[in-house]
XYZ file of C-alpha atoms in Angstrom:
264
model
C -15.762 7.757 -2.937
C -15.437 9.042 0.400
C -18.555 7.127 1.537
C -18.836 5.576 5.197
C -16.915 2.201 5.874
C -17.949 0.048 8.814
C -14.379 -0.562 9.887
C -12.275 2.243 7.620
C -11.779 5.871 8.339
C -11.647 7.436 5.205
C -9.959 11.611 5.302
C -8.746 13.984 3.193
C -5.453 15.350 4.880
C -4.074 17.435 2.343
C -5.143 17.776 -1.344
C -5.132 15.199 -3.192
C -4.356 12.922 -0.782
C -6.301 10.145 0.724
C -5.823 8.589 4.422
C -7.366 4.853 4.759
C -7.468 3.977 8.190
C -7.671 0.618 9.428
C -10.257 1.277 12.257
C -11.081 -1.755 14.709
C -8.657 -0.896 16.869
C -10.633 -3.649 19.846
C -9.229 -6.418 17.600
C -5.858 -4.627 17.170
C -7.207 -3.820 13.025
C -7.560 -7.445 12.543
C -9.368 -7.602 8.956
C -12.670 -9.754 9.040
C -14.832 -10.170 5.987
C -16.083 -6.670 6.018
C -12.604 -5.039 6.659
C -12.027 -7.347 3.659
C -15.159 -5.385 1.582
C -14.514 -2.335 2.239
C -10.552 -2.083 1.275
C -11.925 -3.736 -2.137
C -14.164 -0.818 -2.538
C -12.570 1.806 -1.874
C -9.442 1.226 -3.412
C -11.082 0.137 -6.165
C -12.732 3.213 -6.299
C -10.002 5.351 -5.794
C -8.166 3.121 -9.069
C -11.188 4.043 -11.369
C -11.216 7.497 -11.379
C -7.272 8.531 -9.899
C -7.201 12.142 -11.295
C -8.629 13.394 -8.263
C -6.201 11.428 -5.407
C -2.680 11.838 -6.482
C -1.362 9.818 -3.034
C -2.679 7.461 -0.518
C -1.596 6.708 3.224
C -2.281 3.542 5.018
C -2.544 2.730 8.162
C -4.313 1.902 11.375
C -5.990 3.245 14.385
C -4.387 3.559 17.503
C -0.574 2.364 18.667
C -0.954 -1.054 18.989
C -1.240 -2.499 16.318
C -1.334 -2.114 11.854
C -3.036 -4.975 11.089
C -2.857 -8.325 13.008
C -3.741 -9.953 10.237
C -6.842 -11.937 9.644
C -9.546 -12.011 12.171
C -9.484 -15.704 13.573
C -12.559 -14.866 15.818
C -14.397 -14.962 13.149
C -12.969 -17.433 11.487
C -13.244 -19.739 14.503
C -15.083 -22.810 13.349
C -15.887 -21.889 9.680
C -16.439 -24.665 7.342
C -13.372 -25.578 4.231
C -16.123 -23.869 1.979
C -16.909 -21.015 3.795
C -13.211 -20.246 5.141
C -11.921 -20.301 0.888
C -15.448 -18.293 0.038
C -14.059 -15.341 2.454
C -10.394 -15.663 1.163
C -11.461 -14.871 -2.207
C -12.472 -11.728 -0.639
C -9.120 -11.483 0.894
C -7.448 -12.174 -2.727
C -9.197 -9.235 -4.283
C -8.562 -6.802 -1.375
C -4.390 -7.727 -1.609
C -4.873 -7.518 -5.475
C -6.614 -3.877 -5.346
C -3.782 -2.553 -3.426
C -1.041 -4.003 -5.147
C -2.692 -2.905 -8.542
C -3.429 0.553 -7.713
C -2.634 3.053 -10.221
C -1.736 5.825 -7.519
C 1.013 5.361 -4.681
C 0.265 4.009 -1.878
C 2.124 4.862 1.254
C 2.361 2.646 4.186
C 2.833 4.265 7.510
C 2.877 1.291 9.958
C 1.898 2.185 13.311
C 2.485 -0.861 15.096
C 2.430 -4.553 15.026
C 1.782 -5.988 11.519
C 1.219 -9.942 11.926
C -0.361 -12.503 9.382
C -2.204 -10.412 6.975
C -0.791 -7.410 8.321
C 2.649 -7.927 7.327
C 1.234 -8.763 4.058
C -0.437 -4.816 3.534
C 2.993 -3.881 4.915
C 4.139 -5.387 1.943
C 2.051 -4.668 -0.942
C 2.315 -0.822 -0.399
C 4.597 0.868 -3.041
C 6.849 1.783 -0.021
C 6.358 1.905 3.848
C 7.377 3.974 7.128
C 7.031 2.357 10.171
C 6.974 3.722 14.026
C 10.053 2.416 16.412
C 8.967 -0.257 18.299
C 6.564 -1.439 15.367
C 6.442 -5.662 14.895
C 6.552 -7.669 12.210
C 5.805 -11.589 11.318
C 4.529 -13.613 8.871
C 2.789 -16.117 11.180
C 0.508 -18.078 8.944
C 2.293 -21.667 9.086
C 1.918 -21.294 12.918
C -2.034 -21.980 12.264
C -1.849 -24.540 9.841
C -1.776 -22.086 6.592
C 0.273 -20.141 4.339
C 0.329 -16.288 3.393
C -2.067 -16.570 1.041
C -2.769 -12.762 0.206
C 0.391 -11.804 -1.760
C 2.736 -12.506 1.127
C 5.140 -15.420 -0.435
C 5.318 -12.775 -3.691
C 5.608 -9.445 -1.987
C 7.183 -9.738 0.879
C 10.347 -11.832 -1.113
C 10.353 -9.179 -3.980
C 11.203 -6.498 -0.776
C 13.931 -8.416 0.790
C 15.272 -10.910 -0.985
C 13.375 -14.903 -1.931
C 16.089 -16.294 1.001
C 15.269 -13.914 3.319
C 11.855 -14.255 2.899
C 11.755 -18.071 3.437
C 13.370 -17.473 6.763
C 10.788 -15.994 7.631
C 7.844 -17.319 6.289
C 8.976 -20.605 7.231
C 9.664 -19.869 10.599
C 6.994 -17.618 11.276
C 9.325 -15.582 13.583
C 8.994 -11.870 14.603
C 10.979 -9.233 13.520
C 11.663 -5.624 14.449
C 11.263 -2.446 12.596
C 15.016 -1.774 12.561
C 15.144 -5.340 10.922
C 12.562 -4.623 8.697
C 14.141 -1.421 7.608
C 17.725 -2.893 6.882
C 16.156 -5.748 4.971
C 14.025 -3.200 2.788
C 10.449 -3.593 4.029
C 10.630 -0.267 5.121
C 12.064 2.932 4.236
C 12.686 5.040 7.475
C 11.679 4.490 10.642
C 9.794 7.139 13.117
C 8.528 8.138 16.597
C 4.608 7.395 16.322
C 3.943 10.842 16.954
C 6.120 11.854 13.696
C 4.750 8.570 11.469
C 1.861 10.069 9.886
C 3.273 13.728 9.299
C 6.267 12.074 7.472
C 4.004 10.262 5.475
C 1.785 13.085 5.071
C 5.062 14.938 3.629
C 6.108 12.533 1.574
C 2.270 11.666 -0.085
C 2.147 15.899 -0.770
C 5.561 15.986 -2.625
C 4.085 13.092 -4.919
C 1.124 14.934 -5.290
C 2.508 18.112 -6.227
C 3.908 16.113 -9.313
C 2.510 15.205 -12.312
C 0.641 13.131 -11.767
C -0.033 11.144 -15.064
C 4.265 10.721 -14.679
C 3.619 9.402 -11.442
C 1.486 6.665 -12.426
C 3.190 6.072 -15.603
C 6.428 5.583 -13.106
C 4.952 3.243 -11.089
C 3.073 1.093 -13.765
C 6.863 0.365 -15.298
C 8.607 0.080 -12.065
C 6.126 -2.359 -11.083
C 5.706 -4.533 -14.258
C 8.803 -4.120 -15.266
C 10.243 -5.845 -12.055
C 8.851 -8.921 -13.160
C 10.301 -8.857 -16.834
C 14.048 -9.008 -18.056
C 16.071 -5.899 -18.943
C 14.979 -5.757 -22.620
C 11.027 -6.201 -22.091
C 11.318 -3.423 -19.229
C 13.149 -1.378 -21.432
C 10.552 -1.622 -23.559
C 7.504 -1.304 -21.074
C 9.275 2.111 -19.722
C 9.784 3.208 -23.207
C 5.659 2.251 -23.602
C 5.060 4.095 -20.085
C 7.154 7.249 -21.246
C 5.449 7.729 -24.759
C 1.985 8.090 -23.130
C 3.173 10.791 -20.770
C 4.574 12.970 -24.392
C 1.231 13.782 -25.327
C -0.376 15.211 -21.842
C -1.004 18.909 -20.962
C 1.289 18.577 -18.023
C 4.396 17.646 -20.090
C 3.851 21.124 -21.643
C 3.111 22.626 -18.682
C 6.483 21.283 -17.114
C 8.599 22.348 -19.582
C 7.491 26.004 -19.527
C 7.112 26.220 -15.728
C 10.797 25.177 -15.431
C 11.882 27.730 -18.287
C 9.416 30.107 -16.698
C 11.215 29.610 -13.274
C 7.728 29.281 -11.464
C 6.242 26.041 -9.550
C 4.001 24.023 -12.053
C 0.383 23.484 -12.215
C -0.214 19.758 -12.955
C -3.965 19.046 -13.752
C -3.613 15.380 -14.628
C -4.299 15.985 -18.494
């Protein structure tokens, strides 16, 4: 799980968190087919055995740049068959990070275009450096976000708001981004990643089969009315009554000592 990626740089900055960083910082973290490959693995990786990473960070090399999106070097004179062969790789790399069990944290370094904006969007919440960029460009080349970007980036601020920009394909700044709800706080870049890094140990220090449990009913639940939520919470609560660290909660709190949370 913490193999070698071509263009990823995969740490350990605290325990039980992972760092995934975008690393091609000569094309400003633009994702190409391998970029593509090796977010699919390791997050899926990461999903099928979560009781070891309890948080994730995301994010890129460098200042300049997040993500600008998709690599269109590359894609630079592909044929219709090859250009939707490599988007199905792109489907399955938005999918695995919108579907991971454990939170991800976005901390957005820079400018986060196309593609970019899209990862910006699928985390479970993002901070983002001053000065950081964002736009969904896509109908400026002739396309459309096709990597979760119409879904996400409308369920964080709002289906009109959304349009605007998609439509237009306009930039927008992190101070924009963080009063429409893309992001949650805005940073220096040299405090970016040690907020995050705060933030991804206080979730870790939790239980973590809670945590997950949380985010599986926030995150289906959004797209249900009020009684089926109710009802997936309720489903999401009753699997958390059974585990070793709903005991071992309870009697750390009326033992007045921090808790030990194994993930059982």
């Amino acid at each position: 799980m913490m193999s070698s990626y071509d263009t990823l740089l995969i740490s350990r900055p605290a325990n039980h968190v992972v760092q995934i960083t975008l690393n091609r910082p000569d094309f400003a973290n633009a994702f190409n087919t391998q970029m593509a490959l090796d977010l699919v693995d390791i997050f899926e990786s990461l999903s099928m055995d979560p009781s070891e990473t309890r948080a994730i960070i995301l994010t890129g090399s460098g200042t300049r740049a997040f993500c600008a999106g998709g690599d269109l070097k590359e894609r630079h004179g592909m044929s219709n068959a090859a250009w939707s062969k490599q988007h199905l790789i792109y489907e399955r790399m938005a999918r695995a990070v919108i579907t991971c069990p454990i939170p991800v944290i976005g901390a957005i370094n820079g400018a986060a275009y196309g593609g970019g904006c899209e990862l910006a969007a699928a985390v479970d919440f993002a901070y983002v450096a001053r000065g950081a960029r964002f736009a969904q460009t896509e109908v400026k080349i002739g396309i459309i976000p096709g990597a979760g970007g119409t879904q996400t980036l409308a369920r964080a601020i709002g289906e009109r708001r959304a349009k605007e920009l998609i439509l237009t394909g306009e930039v927008f700044t992190a101070e924009q981004a963080l009063n429409w709800g893309l992001a949650n706080a805005i940073y220096p870049i040299e405090e970016l990643l040690p907020a995050a890094l705060q933030t991804a140990e206080t979730i870790a220090a939790n239980a973590p089969i809670a945590v997950r449990q949380a985010k599986l009913a926030i995150g289906r639940g959004g797209g249900m009315g009020v009684s089926d939520g109710l009802a997936m919470e309720i489903e999401a609560y009753n699997r958390t009554i059974p585990t070793e660290d709903r005991r071992e909660g309870v009697a750390a709190f009326n033992e007045k000592r921090p808790p030990v949370f194994r993930g059982e």
